Amino acid sequence: MAISIKTLLPDGEINLELLKVLADNSFDSILVTDATKDGKIIYANAAFKKLTGYSQEEVLGQTPRILQGPATDKKVIDKLRKVLSTGGKFEDRAINYKKNGTPFIMHWKVLPIKFKGAIKGWIAIQRETSGL
Ligand SMILES: Cc1cc2nc3c(=O)[nH]c(=O)nc-3n(C[C@H](O)[C@H](O)[C@H](O)COP(=O)(O)O)c2cc1C
């Protein structure tokens, strides 16, 4: 077998522990939601708390919509809604709000987690940026 990340485990299974260490320690904020229409948050890393002020415990079961507010560009959210309905990929910027109400520019990607053709959930990778 060619050398690859799959060599970490003898049977080639995805190593959940590896993914958890990566996500827990990422400098970028990472959110995972389930595949329901609303996208309920099932994981948020430490960088998400640093960025937004919300802890994982506070956001579990909520949707990332809590980050939006009056100045959030509806066109960007409309684009994301379409991507979520087709199972595609999204990357854009919009104004979001921290827990304390401070607005900031979020640059984020949303990607489907697909297994055997079915969407099992969604991942977002997020960071604060300086321009829209
Ligand atoms: C994995 C994931 C991450 C998301 N992250 C953000 C985010 O960082 N900022 C944001 O404004 N919306 C984010 N959203 C979008 C909202 O959760 C929601 O899907 C969007 O507002 C469209 O739904 P609505 O029309 O019911 O508001 C994210 C959605 C998903 C599935």
GROMACS .gro file of N, CA and C and ligand atoms in nm:
model
  427
    1MET      N    1   0.085  -0.120   0.000
    1MET     CA    2   0.000   0.000   0.000
    1MET      C    3   0.088   0.125   0.000
    2ALA      N    4   0.054   0.220  -0.083
    2ALA     CA    5   0.131   0.346  -0.087
    2ALA      C    6   0.122   0.417   0.048
    3ILE      N    7   0.228   0.490   0.081
    3ILE     CA    8   0.226   0.563   0.209
    3ILE      C    9   0.117   0.671   0.202
    4SER      N   10   0.034   0.676   0.305
    4SER     CA   11  -0.073   0.776   0.309
    4SER      C   12  -0.123   0.783   0.451
    5ILE      N   13  -0.215   0.874   0.473
    5ILE     CA   14  -0.270   0.889   0.608
    5ILE      C   15  -0.341   0.760   0.653
    6LYS      N   16  -0.381   0.678   0.556
    6LYS     CA   17  -0.449   0.552   0.589
    6LYS      C   18  -0.357   0.454   0.662
    7THR      N   19  -0.224   0.475   0.651
    7THR     CA   20  -0.132   0.381   0.716
    7THR      C   21  -0.134   0.397   0.868
    8LEU      N   22  -0.196   0.505   0.916
    8LEU     CA   23  -0.201   0.528   1.061
    8LEU      C   24  -0.269   0.414   1.134
    9LEU      N   25  -0.374   0.361   1.075
    9LEU     CA   26  -0.444   0.247   1.134
    9LEU      C   27  -0.422   0.127   1.043
   10PRO      N   28  -0.397   0.012   1.102
   10PRO     CA   29  -0.367  -0.105   1.020
   10PRO      C   30  -0.479  -0.144   0.924
   11ASP      N   31  -0.603  -0.122   0.964
   11ASP     CA   32  -0.713  -0.163   0.878
   11ASP      C   33  -0.760  -0.052   0.784
   12GLY      N   34  -0.695   0.063   0.787
   12GLY     CA   35  -0.728   0.170   0.695
   12GLY      C   36  -0.855   0.246   0.729
   13GLU      N   37  -0.916   0.216   0.845
   13GLU     CA   38  -1.036   0.290   0.885
   13GLU      C   39  -1.000   0.435   0.914
   14ILE      N   40  -1.097   0.525   0.894
   14ILE     CA   41  -1.072   0.665   0.931
   14ILE      C   42  -1.056   0.672   1.082
   15ASN      N   43  -0.953   0.738   1.124
   15ASN     CA   44  -0.923   0.742   1.266
   15ASN      C   45  -0.990   0.864   1.329
   16LEU      N   46  -1.098   0.838   1.401
   16LEU     CA   47  -1.175   0.946   1.463
   16LEU      C   48  -1.087   1.027   1.558
   17GLU      N   49  -0.996   0.957   1.625
   17GLU     CA   50  -0.908   1.027   1.720
   17GLU      C   51  -0.818   1.127   1.645
   18LEU      N   52  -0.769   1.084   1.529
   18LEU     CA   53  -0.685   1.173   1.447
   18LEU      C   54  -0.764   1.298   1.408
   19LEU      N   55  -0.887   1.277   1.361
   19LEU     CA   56  -0.969   1.391   1.318
   19LEU      C   57  -0.999   1.483   1.435
   20LYS      N   58  -1.023   1.423   1.552
   20LYS     CA   59  -1.055   1.502   1.670
   20LYS      C   60  -0.935   1.587   1.714
   21VAL      N   61  -0.817   1.527   1.713
   21VAL     CA   62  -0.698   1.605   1.750
   21VAL      C   63  -0.677   1.719   1.651
   22LEU      N   64  -0.695   1.692   1.523
   22LEU     CA   65  -0.681   1.797   1.420
   22LEU      C   66  -0.782   1.910   1.444
   23ALA      N   67  -0.908   1.872   1.459
   23ALA     CA   68  -1.014   1.972   1.471
   23ALA      C   69  -1.004   2.048   1.603
   24ASP      N   70  -0.978   1.976   1.713
   24ASP     CA   71  -0.970   2.041   1.844
   24ASP      C   72  -0.860   2.146   1.847
   25ASN      N   73  -0.752   2.122   1.771
   25ASN     CA   74  -0.634   2.208   1.780
   25ASN      C   75  -0.615   2.303   1.663
   26SER      N   76  -0.711   2.303   1.570
   26SER     CA   77  -0.700   2.390   1.453
   26SER      C   78  -0.700   2.539   1.494
   27PHE      N   79  -0.620   2.619   1.425
   27PHE     CA   80  -0.623   2.764   1.448
   27PHE      C   81  -0.752   2.823   1.391
   28ASP      N   82  -0.809   2.759   1.289
   28ASP     CA   83  -0.936   2.805   1.233
   28ASP      C   84  -1.052   2.746   1.313
   29SER      N   85  -1.160   2.820   1.315
   29SER     CA   86  -1.282   2.772   1.379
   29SER      C   87  -1.342   2.660   1.293
   30ILE      N   88  -1.388   2.554   1.359
   30ILE     CA   89  -1.452   2.443   1.288
   30ILE      C   90  -1.585   2.411   1.356
   31LEU      N   91  -1.689   2.403   1.273
   31LEU     CA   92  -1.822   2.362   1.319
   31LEU      C   93  -1.863   2.240   1.239
   32VAL      N   94  -1.931   2.146   1.304
   32VAL     CA   95  -1.992   2.034   1.232
   32VAL      C   96  -2.140   2.036   1.267
   33THR      N   97  -2.225   2.025   1.163
   33THR     CA   98  -2.369   2.016   1.188
   33THR      C   99  -2.420   1.882   1.138
   34ASP      N  100  -2.538   1.844   1.186
   34ASP     CA  101  -2.601   1.724   1.132
   34ASP      C  102  -2.660   1.756   0.995
   35ALA      N  103  -2.728   1.658   0.935
   35ALA     CA  104  -2.777   1.675   0.798
   35ALA      C  105  -2.923   1.720   0.794
   36THR      N  106  -2.980   1.757   0.909
   36THR     CA  107  -3.119   1.801   0.908
   36THR      C  108  -3.130   1.935   0.836
   37LYS      N  109  -3.252   1.973   0.800
   37LYS     CA  110  -3.273   2.095   0.722
   37LYS      C  111  -3.215   2.217   0.792
   38ASP      N  112  -3.227   2.220   0.923
   38ASP     CA  113  -3.178   2.334   1.000
   38ASP      C  114  -3.029   2.329   1.027
   39GLY      N  115  -2.968   2.212   1.016
   39GLY     CA  116  -2.825   2.199   1.044
   39GLY      C  117  -2.791   2.226   1.189
   40LYS      N  118  -2.825   2.131   1.275
   40LYS     CA  119  -2.798   2.149   1.418
   40LYS      C  120  -2.651   2.120   1.448
   41ILE      N  121  -2.591   2.207   1.527
   41ILE     CA  122  -2.448   2.194   1.558
   41ILE      C  123  -2.424   2.072   1.648
   42ILE      N  124  -2.331   1.985   1.603
   42ILE     CA  125  -2.296   1.867   1.682
   42ILE      C  126  -2.149   1.872   1.729
   43TYR      N  127  -2.074   1.972   1.680
   43TYR     CA  128  -1.934   1.989   1.724
   43TYR      C  129  -1.891   2.133   1.697
   44ALA      N  130  -1.821   2.191   1.793
   44ALA     CA  131  -1.758   2.323   1.775
   44ALA      C  132  -1.623   2.319   1.845
   45ASN      N  133  -1.517   2.364   1.778
   45ASN     CA  134  -1.384   2.352   1.840
   45ASN      C  135  -1.350   2.475   1.927
   46ALA      N  136  -1.232   2.468   1.987
   46ALA     CA  137  -1.190   2.577   2.076
   46ALA      C  138  -1.174   2.708   1.999
   47ALA      N  139  -1.129   2.701   1.872
   47ALA     CA  140  -1.112   2.824   1.793
   47ALA      C  141  -1.247   2.890   1.765
   48PHE      N  142  -1.356   2.810   1.760
   48PHE     CA  143  -1.490   2.869   1.743
   48PHE      C  144  -1.522   2.955   1.865
   49LYS      N  145  -1.488   2.904   1.983
   49LYS     CA  146  -1.514   2.982   2.105
   49LYS      C  147  -1.430   3.110   2.106
   50LYS      N  148  -1.303   3.097   2.066
   50LYS     CA  149  -1.214   3.213   2.063
   50LYS      C  150  -1.268   3.320   1.966
   51LEU      N  151  -1.321   3.273   1.852
   51LEU     CA  152  -1.370   3.365   1.749
   51LEU      C  153  -1.503   3.430   1.787
   52THR      N  154  -1.596   3.349   1.838
   52THR     CA  155  -1.734   3.398   1.855
   52THR      C  156  -1.774   3.425   2.000
   53GLY      N  157  -1.702   3.365   2.094
   53GLY     CA  158  -1.741   3.379   2.235
   53GLY      C  159  -1.837   3.271   2.281
   54TYR      N  160  -1.890   3.191   2.188
   54TYR     CA  161  -1.982   3.082   2.227
   54TYR      C  162  -1.903   2.954   2.252
   55SER      N  163  -1.931   2.887   2.365
   55SER     CA  164  -1.867   2.757   2.391
   55SER      C  165  -1.943   2.647   2.316
   56GLN      N  166  -1.877   2.533   2.302
   56GLN     CA  167  -1.943   2.418   2.237
   56GLN      C  168  -2.074   2.384   2.311
   57GLU      N  169  -2.069   2.383   2.445
   57GLU     CA  170  -2.188   2.346   2.524
   57GLU      C  171  -2.306   2.437   2.490
   58GLU      N  172  -2.278   2.567   2.469
   58GLU     CA  173  -2.386   2.663   2.441
   58GLU      C  174  -2.449   2.644   2.304
   59VAL      N  175  -2.370   2.597   2.207
   59VAL     CA  176  -2.422   2.593   2.070
   59VAL      C  177  -2.467   2.454   2.025
   60LEU      N  178  -2.436   2.350   2.102
   60LEU     CA  179  -2.481   2.216   2.063
   60LEU      C  180  -2.633   2.215   2.047
   61GLY      N  181  -2.681   2.169   1.933
   61GLY     CA  182  -2.826   2.163   1.909
   61GLY      C  183  -2.882   2.290   1.846
   62GLN      N  184  -2.802   2.399   1.848
   62GLN     CA  185  -2.847   2.523   1.781
   62GLN      C  186  -2.800   2.521   1.636
   63THR      N  187  -2.839   2.622   1.557
   63THR     CA  188  -2.790   2.630   1.419
   63THR      C  189  -2.693   2.748   1.408
   64PRO      N  190  -2.602   2.746   1.311
   64PRO     CA  191  -2.506   2.856   1.296
   64PRO      C  192  -2.574   2.989   1.264
   65ARG      N  193  -2.704   2.987   1.242
   65ARG     CA  194  -2.779   3.111   1.218
   65ARG      C  195  -2.765   3.208   1.335
   66ILE      N  196  -2.732   3.157   1.454
   66ILE     CA  197  -2.714   3.245   1.571
   66ILE      C  198  -2.605   3.350   1.547
   67LEU      N  199  -2.519   3.326   1.445
   67LEU     CA  200  -2.410   3.420   1.417
   67LEU      C  201  -2.458   3.536   1.330
   68GLN      N  202  -2.579   3.527   1.277
   68GLN     CA  203  -2.627   3.630   1.184
   68GLN      C  204  -2.701   3.742   1.256
   69GLY      N  205  -2.714   3.855   1.186
   69GLY     CA  206  -2.784   3.970   1.243
   69GLY      C  207  -2.824   4.066   1.134
   70PRO      N  208  -2.863   4.188   1.171
   70PRO     CA  209  -2.919   4.284   1.076
   70PRO      C  210  -2.831   4.313   0.955
   71ALA      N  211  -2.698   4.315   0.972
   71ALA     CA  212  -2.611   4.353   0.859
   71ALA      C  213  -2.561   4.232   0.780
   72THR      N  214  -2.609   4.113   0.813
   72THR     CA  215  -2.566   3.993   0.737
   72THR      C  216  -2.627   3.998   0.597
   73ASP      N  217  -2.543   3.982   0.495
   73ASP     CA  218  -2.588   3.994   0.356
   73ASP      C  219  -2.679   3.876   0.319
   74LYS      N  220  -2.805   3.908   0.292
   74LYS     CA  221  -2.903   3.803   0.263
   74LYS      C  222  -2.869   3.727   0.133
   75LYS      N  223  -2.803   3.796   0.040
   75LYS     CA  224  -2.768   3.729  -0.087
   75LYS      C  225  -2.669   3.615  -0.062
   76VAL      N  226  -2.576   3.639   0.030
   76VAL     CA  227  -2.477   3.535   0.062
   76VAL      C  228  -2.547   3.415   0.128
   77ILE      N  229  -2.641   3.445   0.217
   77ILE     CA  230  -2.713   3.337   0.286
   77ILE      C  231  -2.803   3.261   0.187
   78ASP      N  232  -2.864   3.335   0.093
   78ASP     CA  233  -2.945   3.269  -0.011
   78ASP      C  234  -2.859   3.172  -0.091
   79LYS      N  235  -2.737   3.217  -0.123
   79LYS     CA  236  -2.644   3.132  -0.200
   79LYS      C  237  -2.612   3.006  -0.118
   80LEU      N  238  -2.587   3.024   0.011
   80LEU     CA  239  -2.556   2.908   0.097
   80LEU      C  240  -2.676   2.813   0.104
   81ARG      N  241  -2.796   2.870   0.116
   81ARG     CA  242  -2.917   2.786   0.125
   81ARG      C  243  -2.928   2.696   0.002
   82LYS      N  244  -2.898   2.752  -0.116
   82LYS     CA  245  -2.903   2.672  -0.240
   82LYS      C  246  -2.799   2.560  -0.237
   83VAL      N  247  -2.679   2.594  -0.192
   83VAL     CA  248  -2.572   2.494  -0.183
   83VAL      C  249  -2.614   2.381  -0.088
   84LEU      N  250  -2.677   2.420   0.025
   84LEU     CA  251  -2.719   2.317   0.122
   84LEU      C  252  -2.825   2.225   0.062
   85SER      N  253  -2.908   2.278  -0.029
   85SER     CA  254  -3.014   2.194  -0.086
   85SER      C  255  -2.962   2.106  -0.200
   86THR      N  256  -2.844   2.140  -0.254
   86THR     CA  257  -2.792   2.059  -0.365
   86THR      C  258  -2.673   1.972  -0.325
   87GLY      N  259  -2.624   1.991  -0.202
   87GLY     CA  260  -2.510   1.909  -0.157
   87GLY      C  261  -2.377   1.953  -0.212
   88GLY      N  262  -2.368   2.081  -0.250
   88GLY     CA  263  -2.242   2.133  -0.306
   88GLY      C  264  -2.152   2.195  -0.200
   89LYS      N  265  -2.056   2.277  -0.249
   89LYS     CA  266  -1.961   2.343  -0.160
   89LYS      C  267  -1.983   2.493  -0.163
   90PHE      N  268  -1.953   2.557  -0.052
   90PHE     CA  269  -1.976   2.703  -0.040
   90PHE      C  270  -1.852   2.769   0.017
   91GLU      N  271  -1.819   2.888  -0.035
   91GLU     CA  272  -1.717   2.973   0.030
   91GLU      C  273  -1.753   3.117   0.005
   92ASP      N  274  -1.765   3.197   0.113
   92ASP     CA  275  -1.795   3.340   0.096
   92ASP      C  276  -1.768   3.415   0.227
   93ARG      N  277  -1.801   3.542   0.224
   93ARG     CA  278  -1.781   3.629   0.341
   93ARG      C  279  -1.910   3.703   0.370
   94ALA      N  280  -1.936   3.729   0.497
   94ALA     CA  281  -2.053   3.808   0.535
   94ALA      C  282  -2.031   3.859   0.677
   95ILE      N  283  -2.109   3.960   0.712
   95ILE     CA  284  -2.101   4.008   0.851
   95ILE      C  285  -2.172   3.909   0.941
   96ASN      N  286  -2.103   3.869   1.047
   96ASN     CA  287  -2.159   3.786   1.153
   96ASN      C  288  -2.140   3.861   1.285
   97TYR      N  289  -2.197   3.805   1.391
   97TYR     CA  290  -2.193   3.872   1.522
   97TYR      C  291  -2.140   3.777   1.628
   98LYS      N  292  -2.052   3.831   1.713
   98LYS     CA  293  -2.003   3.751   1.825
   98LYS      C  294  -2.111   3.746   1.933
   99LYS      N  295  -2.090   3.661   2.033
   99LYS     CA  296  -2.188   3.646   2.141
   99LYS      C  297  -2.216   3.781   2.209
  100ASN      N  298  -2.115   3.866   2.220
  100ASN     CA  299  -2.134   3.996   2.286
  100ASN      C  300  -2.192   4.102   2.192
  101GLY      N  301  -2.229   4.061   2.070
  101GLY     CA  302  -2.294   4.153   1.975
  101GLY      C  303  -2.199   4.224   1.880
  102THR      N  304  -2.069   4.207   1.899
  102THR     CA  305  -1.973   4.274   1.811
  102THR      C  306  -1.979   4.216   1.669
  103PRO      N  307  -2.003   4.302   1.567
  103PRO     CA  308  -2.002   4.251   1.429
  103PRO      C  309  -1.859   4.228   1.380
  104PHE      N  310  -1.843   4.130   1.294
  104PHE     CA  311  -1.712   4.106   1.233
  104PHE      C  312  -1.736   4.041   1.097
  105ILE      N  313  -1.632   4.041   1.013
  105ILE     CA  314  -1.646   3.979   0.881
  105ILE      C  315  -1.602   3.833   0.891
  106MET      N  316  -1.696   3.744   0.865
  106MET     CA  317  -1.668   3.600   0.866
  106MET      C  318  -1.635   3.556   0.724
  107HIS      N  319  -1.525   3.487   0.710
  107HIS     CA  320  -1.490   3.420   0.583
  107HIS      C  321  -1.504   3.272   0.612
  108TRP      N  322  -1.595   3.205   0.543
  108TRP     CA  323  -1.617   3.065   0.578
  108TRP      C  324  -1.647   2.978   0.458
  109LYS      N  325  -1.616   2.851   0.479
  109LYS     CA  326  -1.645   2.746   0.380
  109LYS      C  327  -1.745   2.650   0.443
  110VAL      N  328  -1.833   2.595   0.363
  110VAL     CA  329  -1.922   2.487   0.408
  110VAL      C  330  -1.909   2.371   0.310
  111LEU      N  331  -1.887   2.253   0.365
  111LEU     CA  332  -1.863   2.134   0.282
  111LEU      C  333  -1.949   2.018   0.332
  112PRO      N  334  -2.006   1.941   0.239
  112PRO     CA  335  -2.087   1.826   0.284
  112PRO      C  336  -1.998   1.710   0.327
  113ILE      N  337  -2.044   1.635   0.427
  113ILE     CA  338  -1.979   1.509   0.462
  113ILE      C  339  -2.065   1.401   0.395
  114LYS      N  340  -2.009   1.341   0.290
  114LYS     CA  341  -2.087   1.242   0.215
  114LYS      C  342  -2.034   1.102   0.243
  115PHE      N  343  -2.124   1.008   0.258
  115PHE     CA  344  -2.086   0.868   0.275
  115PHE      C  345  -2.178   0.784   0.187
  116LYS      N  346  -2.118   0.711   0.094
  116LYS     CA  347  -2.195   0.630  -0.001
  116LYS      C  348  -2.305   0.713  -0.068
  117GLY      N  349  -2.268   0.835  -0.106
  117GLY     CA  350  -2.359   0.920  -0.183
  117GLY      C  351  -2.458   0.999  -0.101
  118ALA      N  352  -2.471   0.967   0.029
  118ALA     CA  353  -2.570   1.037   0.111
  118ALA      C  354  -2.501   1.142   0.199
  119ILE      N  355  -2.567   1.257   0.216
  119ILE     CA  356  -2.511   1.360   0.302
  119ILE      C  357  -2.540   1.325   0.448
  120LYS      N  358  -2.433   1.314   0.526
  120LYS     CA  359  -2.446   1.275   0.667
  120LYS      C  360  -2.434   1.395   0.760
  121GLY      N  361  -2.383   1.506   0.707
  121GLY     CA  362  -2.365   1.626   0.789
  121GLY      C  363  -2.291   1.731   0.709
  122TRP      N  364  -2.257   1.840   0.775
  122TRP     CA  365  -2.187   1.950   0.709
  122TRP      C  366  -2.074   1.999   0.798
  123ILE      N  367  -1.964   2.042   0.734
  123ILE     CA  368  -1.851   2.099   0.807
  123ILE      C  369  -1.835   2.244   0.764
  124ALA      N  370  -1.809   2.332   0.860
  124ALA     CA  371  -1.772   2.470   0.827
  124ALA      C  372  -1.634   2.499   0.881
  125ILE      N  373  -1.553   2.567   0.801
  125ILE     CA  374  -1.423   2.618   0.845
  125ILE      C  375  -1.431   2.769   0.836
  126GLN      N  376  -1.402   2.835   0.948
  126GLN     CA  377  -1.436   2.977   0.958
  126GLN      C  378  -1.318   3.058   1.014
  127ARG      N  379  -1.302   3.181   0.964
  127ARG     CA  380  -1.206   3.272   1.025
  127ARG      C  381  -1.251   3.417   1.007
  128GLU      N  382  -1.203   3.501   1.096
  128GLU     CA  383  -1.234   3.644   1.082
  128GLU      C  384  -1.142   3.702   0.977
  129THR      N  385  -1.196   3.792   0.894
  129THR     CA  386  -1.114   3.855   0.793
  129THR      C  387  -1.138   4.006   0.795
  130SER      N  388  -1.059   4.080   0.715
  130SER     CA  389  -1.065   4.225   0.729
  130SER      C  390  -1.149   4.294   0.621
  131GLY      N  391  -1.184   4.223   0.513
  131GLY     CA  392  -1.262   4.290   0.408
  131GLY      C  393  -1.366   4.198   0.347
  132LEU      N  394  -1.478   4.259   0.305
  132LEU     CA  395  -1.583   4.177   0.242
  132LEU      C  396  -1.547   4.147   0.097
  133LIG     C1  397  -2.200   2.375   0.863
  133LIG     C2  398  -2.269   2.509   0.852
  133LIG     C3  399  -2.202   2.623   0.896
  133LIG     C4  400  -2.260   2.748   0.886
  133LIG     N1  401  -2.189   2.856   0.929
  133LIG     C5  402  -2.242   2.979   0.918
  133LIG     C6  403  -2.167   3.094   0.956
  133LIG     O1  404  -2.053   3.086   0.999
  133LIG     N2  405  -2.225   3.214   0.941
  133LIG     C7  406  -2.349   3.231   0.891
  133LIG     O2  407  -2.394   3.344   0.878
  133LIG     N3  408  -2.424   3.123   0.852
  133LIG     C8  409  -2.373   2.999   0.866
  133LIG     N4  410  -2.449   2.890   0.827
  133LIG     C9  411  -2.583   2.911   0.768
  133LIG    C10  412  -2.703   2.896   0.860
  133LIG     O3  413  -2.688   2.797   0.957
  133LIG    C11  414  -2.829   2.862   0.774
  133LIG     O4  415  -2.808   2.742   0.704
  133LIG    C12  416  -2.863   2.971   0.673
  133LIG     O5  417  -2.894   3.088   0.746
  133LIG    C13  418  -2.979   2.933   0.581
  133LIG     O6  419  -3.089   2.891   0.654
  133LIG     P1  420  -3.213   2.990   0.686
  133LIG     O7  421  -3.268   3.033   0.555
  133LIG     O8  422  -3.309   2.907   0.765
  133LIG     O9  423  -3.158   3.106   0.765
  133LIG    C14  424  -2.391   2.762   0.834
  133LIG    C15  425  -2.460   2.647   0.793
  133LIG    C16  426  -2.401   2.522   0.801
  133LIG    C17  427  -2.477   2.401   0.755
   0.00000   0.00000   0.00000
